[in-house]
Short mmCIF file of C-alpha atoms in Angstrom, two decimals:
data_model
loop_
_atom_site.label_atom_id
_atom_site.label_comp_id
_atom_site.label_asym_id
_atom_site.label_seq_id
_atom_site.Cartn_x
_atom_site.Cartn_y
_atom_site.Cartn_z
CA MET A 1 0.00 0.00 0.00
CA TYR A 2 1.25 3.45 -0.92
CA ASN A 3 1.08 6.54 1.19
CA SER A 4 -0.08 9.72 -0.53
CA PHE A 5 3.40 10.92 -1.51
CA GLU A 6 4.48 7.51 -2.77
CA LEU A 7 1.30 7.20 -4.80
CA ASN A 8 1.84 10.58 -6.42
CA GLU A 9 5.40 9.66 -7.29
CA SER A 10 4.38 6.25 -8.54
CA VAL A 11 1.72 7.75 -10.84
CA ARG A 12 4.13 10.36 -12.17
CA ARG A 13 6.81 7.76 -12.85
CA ALA A 14 4.30 5.44 -14.59
CA LEU A 15 3.10 8.36 -16.69
CA ASP A 16 6.65 9.16 -17.78
CA LEU A 17 7.56 5.57 -18.50
CA TYR A 18 4.45 4.03 -19.96
CA SER A 19 2.12 6.71 -21.33
CA PRO A 20 3.65 6.66 -24.88
CA SER A 21 3.26 2.86 -25.05
CA LEU A 22 -0.29 2.91 -23.69
CA ILE A 23 -1.40 5.64 -26.10
CA ARG A 24 0.00 3.66 -29.04
CA ILE A 25 -1.59 0.38 -27.97
CA ALA A 26 -4.92 2.18 -27.66
CA PHE A 27 -4.26 3.82 -31.04
CA ALA A 28 -3.65 0.38 -32.57
CA TYR A 29 -7.18 -0.52 -31.44
CA LEU A 30 -9.04 2.74 -31.97
CA LYS A 31 -7.07 4.29 -34.89
CA ASN A 32 -7.56 7.71 -33.32
CA THR A 33 -5.11 9.65 -31.16
CA ALA A 34 -7.68 11.58 -29.12
CA ASP A 35 -9.57 8.41 -28.21
CA ALA A 36 -6.29 6.66 -27.45
CA GLU A 37 -5.28 9.45 -25.06
CA GLU A 38 -8.66 9.28 -23.36
CA VAL A 39 -8.26 5.56 -22.83
CA ALA A 40 -4.73 6.08 -21.47
CA GLN A 41 -6.04 8.69 -19.00
CA ASP A 42 -8.73 6.26 -17.84
CA VAL A 43 -6.08 3.63 -17.25
CA PHE A 44 -4.01 5.95 -15.09
CA LEU A 45 -7.14 6.92 -13.19
CA ALA A 46 -7.77 3.25 -12.48
CA TYR A 47 -4.15 2.98 -11.39
CA LEU A 48 -4.70 5.82 -8.90
CA GLN A 49 -7.98 4.46 -7.59
CA LYS A 50 -7.04 0.78 -7.30
CA ARG A 51 -3.49 1.36 -6.10
CA PRO A 52 -2.26 -2.05 -7.30
CA VAL A 53 0.97 -3.45 -5.87
CA PHE A 54 3.44 -4.85 -8.41
CA ASP A 55 6.36 -7.24 -8.09
CA ASN A 56 8.48 -5.27 -10.56
CA GLY A 57 8.38 -2.83 -13.47
CA GLU A 58 7.48 -5.49 -16.02
CA HIS A 59 4.55 -6.58 -13.92
CA GLU A 60 3.43 -2.97 -13.68
CA LYS A 61 3.74 -2.47 -17.47
CA ALA A 62 1.86 -5.70 -18.21
CA TRP A 63 -0.98 -4.58 -15.88
CA LEU A 64 -1.18 -1.19 -17.61
CA ILE A 65 -1.16 -2.74 -21.09
CA ARG A 66 -3.86 -5.22 -20.13
CA ALA A 67 -5.99 -2.40 -18.70
CA THR A 68 -5.46 -0.33 -21.87
CA MET A 69 -6.52 -3.20 -24.10
CA ASN A 70 -9.64 -3.88 -22.06
CA ARG A 71 -10.69 -0.24 -22.09
CA SER A 72 -9.98 0.05 -25.81
CA LYS A 73 -12.16 -2.99 -26.49
CA ASN A 74 -14.91 -1.55 -24.32
CA MET A 75 -14.77 1.71 -26.26
CA LEU A 76 -14.98 -0.17 -29.53
CA LYS A 77 -18.08 -1.96 -28.29
CA ALA A 78 -19.73 1.24 -27.09
CA GLY A 79 -22.71 2.29 -29.10
CA TRP A 80 -21.68 5.93 -29.38
CA PHE A 81 -18.29 4.86 -30.75
CA ARG A 82 -19.74 2.45 -33.31
CA SER A 83 -22.40 4.85 -34.51
CA ARG A 84 -20.10 7.77 -35.22
CA ASN A 85 -18.24 8.37 -38.49
CA PRO A 86 -14.85 9.67 -37.41
CA VAL A 87 -12.57 11.56 -39.72
CA PRO A 88 -9.61 9.24 -40.48
CA GLU A 89 -6.48 10.13 -38.55
CA ASP A 90 -4.34 12.50 -40.58
CA LEU A 91 -0.97 10.81 -40.92
CA SER A 92 0.25 13.05 -43.72
CA TYR A 93 2.91 14.52 -41.46
CA LEU A 94 4.72 11.16 -41.45
CA PRO A 95 7.21 10.26 -44.17
CA LYS A 96 5.47 8.40 -46.97
CA GLU A 97 7.04 5.03 -46.21
CA GLU A 98 6.10 5.25 -42.54
CA SER A 99 2.63 6.47 -43.34
CA ASP A 100 2.05 3.60 -45.81
CA VAL A 101 3.24 0.97 -43.36
CA LEU A 102 1.15 2.42 -40.54
CA GLN A 103 -1.95 2.67 -42.73
CA ALA A 104 -1.43 -0.92 -43.86
CA VAL A 105 -1.12 -2.23 -40.29
CA LEU A 106 -4.17 -0.24 -39.15
CA ALA A 107 -6.12 -1.74 -42.05
CA LEU A 108 -5.46 -5.27 -40.73
CA ASP A 109 -8.04 -7.16 -38.74
CA LYS A 110 -7.75 -6.48 -35.00
CA LYS A 111 -6.67 -10.03 -34.18
CA TYR A 112 -3.63 -9.66 -36.49
CA ARG A 113 -3.00 -5.97 -35.79
CA ILE A 114 -2.49 -6.15 -32.03
CA PRO A 115 0.04 -9.02 -31.96
CA ILE A 116 1.97 -7.31 -34.77
CA HIS A 117 1.99 -4.02 -32.82
CA LEU A 118 3.11 -5.71 -29.62
CA HIS A 119 5.86 -7.54 -31.47
CA TYR A 120 7.11 -4.81 -33.82
CA TYR A 121 6.67 -1.77 -31.56
CA GLU A 122 6.91 -3.12 -27.98
CA GLY A 123 9.34 -5.89 -28.88
CA TYR A 124 7.45 -8.64 -27.06
CA SER A 125 8.06 -12.26 -28.01
CA ILE A 126 5.20 -14.52 -29.12
CA GLN A 127 5.30 -16.17 -25.67
CA GLU A 128 4.92 -12.81 -23.93
CA ILE A 129 2.21 -11.71 -26.38
CA ALA A 130 0.36 -14.96 -25.73
CA THR A 131 0.48 -14.24 -21.99
CA ILE A 132 -0.76 -10.66 -22.46
CA LEU A 133 -3.55 -11.69 -24.85
CA GLU A 134 -4.36 -14.79 -22.79
CA ALA A 135 -4.04 -16.97 -25.88
CA LYS A 136 -1.94 -19.95 -26.88
CA PRO A 137 1.49 -19.07 -28.29
CA ALA A 138 0.77 -21.14 -31.40
CA THR A 139 -2.38 -19.17 -32.02
CA VAL A 140 -0.49 -15.93 -31.62
CA GLY A 141 2.15 -17.24 -34.07
CA THR A 142 -0.56 -18.04 -36.60
CA TRP A 143 -2.15 -14.57 -36.22
CA MET A 144 1.20 -12.93 -36.75
CA ALA A 145 2.06 -15.07 -39.75
CA ARG A 146 -1.26 -14.31 -41.42
CA GLY A 147 -0.99 -10.61 -40.65
CA ARG A 148 2.50 -10.46 -42.03
CA ALA A 149 1.42 -12.26 -45.17
CA ILE A 150 -1.30 -9.69 -45.75
CA LEU A 151 1.14 -6.85 -45.19
CA LYS A 152 3.63 -8.50 -47.52
CA GLU A 153 1.08 -8.49 -50.28
CA LYS A 154 0.37 -4.81 -49.73
CA ILE A 155 3.71 -3.24 -48.99
CA GLY A 156 6.30 -6.00 -49.35
CA GLY A 157 8.58 -7.12 -46.56
CA ILE A 158 11.68 -8.82 -45.43
CA GLU A 159 11.71 -12.19 -47.12
CA ASP A 160 13.65 -14.07 -44.53
CA GLU A 161 11.94 -12.65 -41.49
CA GLU A 162 10.47 -15.37 -39.35
CA VAL A 163 8.52 -15.45 -36.24
CA CYS A 164 10.28 -17.32 -33.43
CA LEU A 165 8.05 -19.17 -31.08
CA MET B 1 7.74 -5.40 -43.39
CA LYS B 2 10.69 -3.67 -41.93
CA LYS B 3 10.55 -3.57 -38.17
CA SER B 4 12.19 -0.19 -37.99
CA VAL B 5 9.69 1.48 -40.31
CA TYR B 6 6.62 0.51 -38.24
CA LYS B 7 8.34 1.39 -34.97
CA SER B 8 9.51 4.68 -36.41
CA ALA B 9 6.04 5.50 -37.73
CA MET B 10 4.47 4.78 -34.34
CA SER B 11 7.17 6.79 -32.59
CA HIS B 12 6.44 9.76 -34.82
CA LEU B 13 2.72 9.56 -34.09
CA LYS B 14 1.63 12.95 -32.86
CA THR B 15 0.08 12.97 -29.44
CA SER B 16 -0.81 15.87 -27.15
CA GLU B 17 2.32 17.71 -26.13
CA ASN B 18 1.22 18.17 -22.53
CA PHE B 19 -0.51 14.80 -22.18
CA GLN B 20 1.58 13.74 -19.21
CA GLU B 21 1.26 17.02 -17.34
CA ALA B 22 -2.43 17.37 -18.10
CA THR B 23 -3.09 13.78 -17.07
CA TYR B 24 -1.10 14.21 -13.88
CA ASN B 25 -2.99 17.37 -12.95
CA LYS B 26 -6.29 15.70 -13.73
CA LEU B 27 -5.36 12.73 -11.57
CA MET B 28 -4.33 14.93 -8.64
CA LYS B 29 -7.55 16.90 -8.92
CA HIS B 30 -9.50 13.68 -8.96
CA LYS B 31 -7.56 12.50 -5.94
CA GLU B 32 -8.44 15.65 -4.01
CA THR B 33 -12.09 15.16 -4.90
CA MET B 34 -11.84 11.56 -3.75
CA ASN B 35 -10.30 12.66 -0.45
CA MET B 36 -12.97 15.30 0.06
CA GLU B 37 -15.70 12.80 -0.67
CA LEU B 38 -14.06 10.34 1.68
CA SER B 39 -13.82 13.01 4.35
CA LYS B 40 -17.48 13.96 3.81
CA LYS B 41 -18.46 10.33 3.92
CA ARG B 42 -16.57 9.84 7.18
CA LYS B 43 -18.18 12.98 8.58
CA VAL B 44 -21.62 11.78 7.59
CA ILE B 45 -20.90 8.35 9.04
CA GLY B 46 -19.63 9.99 12.23
CA TRP B 47 -22.73 12.15 12.57
CA THR B 48 -24.99 9.25 11.74
CA VAL B 49 -23.35 7.04 14.33
CA GLY B 50 -23.42 9.86 16.88
CA ILE B 51 -27.08 10.66 16.28
CA ALA B 52 -27.98 6.98 16.35
CA ALA B 53 -26.13 6.57 19.64
CA CYS B 54 -27.89 9.62 21.12
CA ALA B 55 -31.25 8.34 19.90
CA ALA B 56 -30.61 4.91 21.39
CA LEU B 57 -29.55 6.53 24.65
CA ALA B 58 -32.62 8.77 24.71
CA VAL B 59 -34.94 5.85 24.00
CA GLY B 60 -33.23 3.88 26.76
CA ILE B 61 -33.61 6.71 29.25
CA ILE B 62 -37.25 7.29 28.30
CA THR B 63 -37.98 3.57 28.56
CA LEU B 64 -36.41 3.38 31.99
CA ASN B 65 -38.12 6.51 33.29
CA GLN B 66 -41.54 6.32 31.75
CA ASP B 67 -43.04 5.23 35.08
CA ALA B 68 -40.99 7.62 37.20
CA PRO B 69 -42.85 9.61 39.87
CA ALA B 70 -43.65 13.28 39.49
CA SER B 71 -40.99 15.58 40.83
CA THR B 72 -43.46 17.41 43.08
CA PRO B 73 -44.84 15.71 46.18
CA SER B 74 -48.25 14.24 45.64
CA SER B 75 -50.66 12.29 47.74
CA GLN B 76 -51.63 10.26 44.69
CA PRO B 77 -50.23 6.76 44.68
CA THR B 78 -47.24 6.60 42.41
CA THR B 79 -44.78 4.01 41.33
CA SER B 80 -41.30 4.84 40.19
CA VAL B 81 -38.51 2.98 38.51
CA MET B 82 -35.16 3.10 40.21
CA THR B 83 -32.13 1.57 38.59
CA LYS B 84 -29.59 -0.18 40.68
CA PRO B 85 -25.96 -0.05 39.66
CA PRO B 86 -25.43 -1.58 36.20
CA THR B 87 -23.43 -4.48 37.62
CA MET B 88 -26.56 -5.71 39.36
CA GLY B 89 -28.72 -5.51 36.25
CA LYS B 90 -31.97 -5.55 38.25
CA MET B 91 -34.67 -2.94 38.53
CA ALA B 92 -36.53 -2.00 41.67
CA VAL B 93 -39.86 -0.22 41.58
CA ASN B 94 -40.98 1.91 44.48
CA ILE B 95 -44.26 1.16 46.15
CA ASP B 96 -45.31 4.48 47.52
CA GLY B 97 -48.81 5.78 48.13
CA ILE B 98 -52.10 5.33 49.88
CA ILE B 99 -53.77 1.95 50.14
CA SER B 100 -57.02 2.09 48.22
CA GLU B 101 -58.11 -1.52 48.67
CA VAL B 102 -57.14 -4.41 50.92
CA CYS B 103 -57.66 -8.09 50.14
CA GLU B 104 -59.88 -10.13 52.45
CA ASP B 105 -56.95 -12.08 53.85
CA GLY B 106 -55.23 -8.76 54.62
CA LYS B 107 -52.03 -9.83 52.91
CA SER B 108 -52.54 -7.92 49.69
CA PHE B 109 -53.33 -4.29 49.12
CA LYS B 110 -53.78 -1.98 46.18
CA VAL B 111 -51.71 1.16 45.66
CA GLY B 112 -52.68 3.08 42.54
CA GLU B 113 -53.23 0.41 39.88
CA LEU B 114 -50.84 -2.04 41.50
CA TRP B 115 -51.79 -4.97 43.69
CA VAL B 116 -49.04 -5.72 46.18
CA ASP B 117 -48.72 -9.04 48.01
CA VAL B 118 -46.97 -9.22 51.34
CA THR B 119 -45.45 -12.65 51.93
CA ASP B 120 -43.09 -14.21 54.43
CA GLN B 121 -40.26 -13.15 52.16
CA THR B 122 -41.24 -9.49 52.47
CA LYS B 123 -38.96 -7.60 54.81
CA LEU B 124 -40.71 -5.20 57.14
CA GLY B 125 -38.83 -2.07 58.14
CA SER B 126 -35.49 -0.82 56.97
CA SER B 127 -32.48 -3.08 57.44
CA GLU B 128 -30.01 -0.27 56.83
CA PRO B 129 -27.28 -0.16 59.51
CA THR B 130 -28.23 3.35 60.65
CA ALA B 131 -31.98 2.85 60.49
CA ALA B 132 -33.96 3.06 63.72
CA LYS B 133 -36.04 0.13 64.85
CA PRO B 134 -39.48 0.47 63.26
CA SER B 135 -42.10 1.72 65.69
CA ASP B 136 -45.69 0.49 65.75
CA GLU B 137 -46.75 3.94 64.65
CA LEU B 138 -44.59 3.90 61.55
CA LEU B 139 -45.01 0.24 60.72
CA GLN B 140 -48.46 -0.94 61.62
CA LYS B 141 -49.16 -4.62 61.64
CA LYS B 142 -52.36 -4.51 59.67
CA PHE B 143 -52.88 -3.08 56.22
CA GLU B 144 -55.93 -0.86 56.07
CA VAL B 145 -57.49 1.33 53.42
CA GLY B 146 -56.10 4.85 53.70
CA ASP B 147 -52.79 3.76 55.25
CA ILE B 148 -49.74 5.36 53.71
CA VAL B 149 -47.36 2.65 52.58
CA SER B 150 -43.83 2.79 51.23
CA GLY B 151 -41.46 0.08 50.08
CA TYR B 152 -40.32 -1.51 46.87
CA THR B 153 -40.51 -4.56 44.66
CA SER B 154 -38.06 -6.00 42.16
CA GLN B 155 -40.80 -7.67 40.17
CA ASP B 156 -42.31 -6.57 36.87
CA VAL B 157 -45.00 -4.00 37.66
CA SER B 158 -46.49 -4.22 34.17
CA THR B 159 -48.29 -7.39 35.24
CA GLY B 160 -50.31 -5.30 37.71
CA LYS B 161 -49.53 -7.61 40.63
CA VAL B 162 -46.25 -7.93 42.47
CA THR B 163 -44.85 -9.20 45.72
CA ALA B 164 -43.26 -6.55 47.91
CA ASP B 165 -39.58 -7.08 48.65
CA VAL B 166 -39.51 -4.56 51.47
CA ILE B 167 -42.13 -2.49 53.26
CA TYR B 168 -40.44 0.40 55.03
CA ASN B 169 -43.43 2.17 56.50
CA LEU B 170 -47.13 1.59 57.00
CA ILE B 171 -48.57 4.67 58.61
CA ALA B 172 -52.21 5.12 59.61
CA PRO B 173 -53.67 8.43 58.45
CA GLU B 174 -54.31 11.15 61.00
CA LYS B 175 -57.88 11.25 62.33
CA GLU B 176 -59.96 13.97 60.74
CA ASP B 177 -60.94 15.79 63.96
CA GLU B 178 -57.38 15.61 65.21
CA ALA B 179 -56.24 17.07 62.00
CA GLN B 180 -58.81 19.84 62.26
CA ASP B 181 -57.84 20.59 65.85
CA SER B 182 -54.23 20.69 64.98
CA GLU B 183 -55.04 23.01 62.15
CA ALA B 184 -57.24 25.27 64.34
CA LYS B 185 -54.76 25.64 67.16
CA PRO B 186 -51.31 26.86 66.62
CA ALA B 187 -48.65 24.42 67.48
CA VAL B 188 -47.43 26.61 70.37
CA GLN B 189 -49.93 28.64 72.30
CA GLY B 190 -48.88 31.74 74.18
CA LYS B 191 -50.36 34.73 75.82
CA VAL B 192 -48.62 37.85 77.02
CA ALA B 193 -48.93 38.54 80.73
CA VAL B 194 -47.79 41.86 82.20
CA ASN B 195 -46.92 42.26 85.84
CA ILE B 196 -48.76 44.80 87.90
CA ASP B 197 -46.28 45.81 90.53
CA GLY B 198 -45.98 49.10 92.37
CA VAL B 199 -47.58 51.68 94.69
CA ILE B 200 -51.19 52.75 94.17
CA SER B 201 -51.23 56.43 93.28
CA GLU B 202 -54.96 56.87 92.74
CA VAL B 203 -58.10 54.92 93.49
CA SER B 204 -61.43 55.24 91.71
CA GLU B 205 -64.57 56.30 93.54
CA ASP B 206 -66.07 52.81 93.51
CA GLY B 207 -62.83 51.43 94.93
CA ASN B 208 -62.59 48.72 92.24
CA SER B 209 -59.93 50.46 90.15
CA PHE B 210 -56.57 51.87 91.06
CA LYS B 211 -53.70 53.47 89.29
CA VAL B 212 -50.15 52.04 89.36
CA GLY B 213 -47.77 54.21 87.43
CA ASP B 214 -49.67 55.23 84.30
CA LEU B 215 -51.84 52.14 84.25
CA TRP B 216 -55.39 51.98 85.54
CA VAL B 217 -56.14 48.50 86.84
CA THR B 218 -59.67 47.30 87.44
CA VAL B 219 -60.38 44.44 89.78
CA THR B 220 -63.40 42.47 88.58
CA GLN B 221 -65.16 39.37 89.77
CA GLU B 222 -62.95 37.43 87.33
CA THR B 223 -59.82 38.62 89.10
CA LYS B 224 -58.17 35.95 91.21
CA MET B 225 -57.04 37.13 94.61
CA GLY B 226 -53.98 35.64 96.26
CA ILE B 227 -51.65 32.89 95.15
CA ASP B 228 -53.20 29.50 94.56
CA GLY B 229 -50.73 26.71 94.60
CA PRO B 230 -50.33 23.48 96.54
CA THR B 231 -47.46 24.81 98.63
CA THR B 232 -48.62 28.39 99.15
CA ALA B 233 -50.06 29.61 102.45
CA ALA B 234 -53.55 31.08 102.64
CA PRO B 235 -53.48 34.87 102.00
CA SER B 236 -53.45 36.90 105.21
CA GLU B 237 -55.38 40.16 105.79
CA GLU B 238 -52.06 41.92 106.13
CA LEU B 239 -50.70 40.86 102.77
CA LEU B 240 -53.94 41.02 100.84
CA GLN B 241 -56.13 43.82 102.09
CA LYS B 242 -59.67 43.98 100.82
CA GLU B 243 -59.65 47.68 100.09
CA PHE B 244 -57.33 49.34 97.64
CA LYS B 245 -55.90 52.54 99.07
CA VAL B 246 -53.51 55.16 97.80
CA GLY B 247 -49.99 54.21 98.97
CA ASN B 248 -50.70 50.47 99.11
CA ILE B 249 -48.11 48.22 97.52
CA VAL B 250 -49.84 46.01 95.02
CA SER B 251 -48.59 43.08 92.94
CA GLY B 252 -50.27 40.82 90.39
CA PHE B 253 -50.60 40.54 86.62
CA THR B 254 -52.89 41.11 83.71
CA THR B 255 -53.19 39.45 80.32
CA ASP B 256 -54.87 42.48 78.76
CA ASP B 257 -53.18 44.87 76.43
CA VAL B 258 -51.45 47.47 78.60
CA SER B 259 -50.98 49.87 75.70
CA THR B 260 -54.60 50.99 76.12
CA GLY B 261 -53.70 52.37 79.60
CA LYS B 262 -56.54 50.49 81.24
CA VAL B 263 -56.66 46.78 82.02
CA ASN B 264 -58.49 44.23 84.10
CA ALA B 265 -56.33 42.43 86.63
CA THR B 266 -56.12 38.70 86.03
CA ASN B 267 -54.57 37.99 89.40
CA ILE B 268 -53.71 40.13 92.44
CA TYR B 269 -51.17 38.47 94.69
CA ASN B 270 -50.69 41.15 97.31
CA ASN B 271 -52.24 44.43 98.44
CA MET B 272 -50.20 45.60 101.39
CA ALA B 273 -50.42 48.81 103.41
CA PRO B 274 -47.12 50.66 103.50
CA GLN B 275 -45.05 50.12 106.65
CA GLN B 276 -45.48 52.91 109.21
#
């Protein structure tokens, strides 16, 4: 249990360390920066209210990622979110190659998109992604292989790149 | 897909510049609100608990005292609830009032709405170490209608019938004529008597009145002459002359008001001629 000062420090440190990752995971789900930031704020609010105790930094990050994914899914399910017609995120400020890759990944089905994000951006292994997504590693491997195949058709890729289980 | 391209693209994703600061401020504000709500909640709980405790206490006190006697003395039969120390956990109810009915066997009587049985277990008189032995006057042997009784019972008075634990007093009421007499006469009777003592300076024509100092004294048929007592000698002619004369030394007293300047003598002890 934290005291007030420790809690404040803990929240500030988590914000510094994990907010960019959480916003991007939420973005991978929602395809919108504003919504992603809202989800990330909700997650930190939950962190403040629940005051969870973690074994280490990795444990803390995993909890925050899991919370971000759950809230993102909830937002996707929400009626107001589904009924609206959002303006697509303007990624024109990115270099063309980066923009094309990002647009291609965001166009993937969610079940391929999230493992690919966790692997290519966060650097998690299939085993770790399987733990985070509460799925079998083989299943995660299959999702990633299929997603990569789709991307390869669209934008090309590294021929010899393999997914290690 | 090149790993570096996707990671670079995500890294270059534009987010709010002050996201961290804004989020931190929002969280701290929320925390303050939470603390205030918690404080309010605690305050409300505290008040609620306090009020509930007061209410429970008040109900308890009212329940215990609902049969308490009036604070002013009254001749009406009353019963009161008296709590013993909490360690005892037993209530005693005073039996205090005038007997309005007595059972045929004489062992039960009614005070107010309460029938009280007197059994072998009932103590008569006070057993306190400093209490005087009960007199027959204060603790009569027979219960009669109109007697003033006091004592207590530890039984439940709500049943309307109890057995007395102790009867302290059973006093017969004062008789009516006695009471009237005692009311008519003052407790201490007194009458002022003024001595008549001195030399006669003037005598009236009829010889029945004389003047001593500034006071005219009349001797009537009601006036006692001489001293009547078991040890006193019979009045002699020398000490109690029949005729009042100027210069005679006279002594006696009157119960009349001397301020009027004229009184009737109640008693004349002596009426002596002055020595030659």
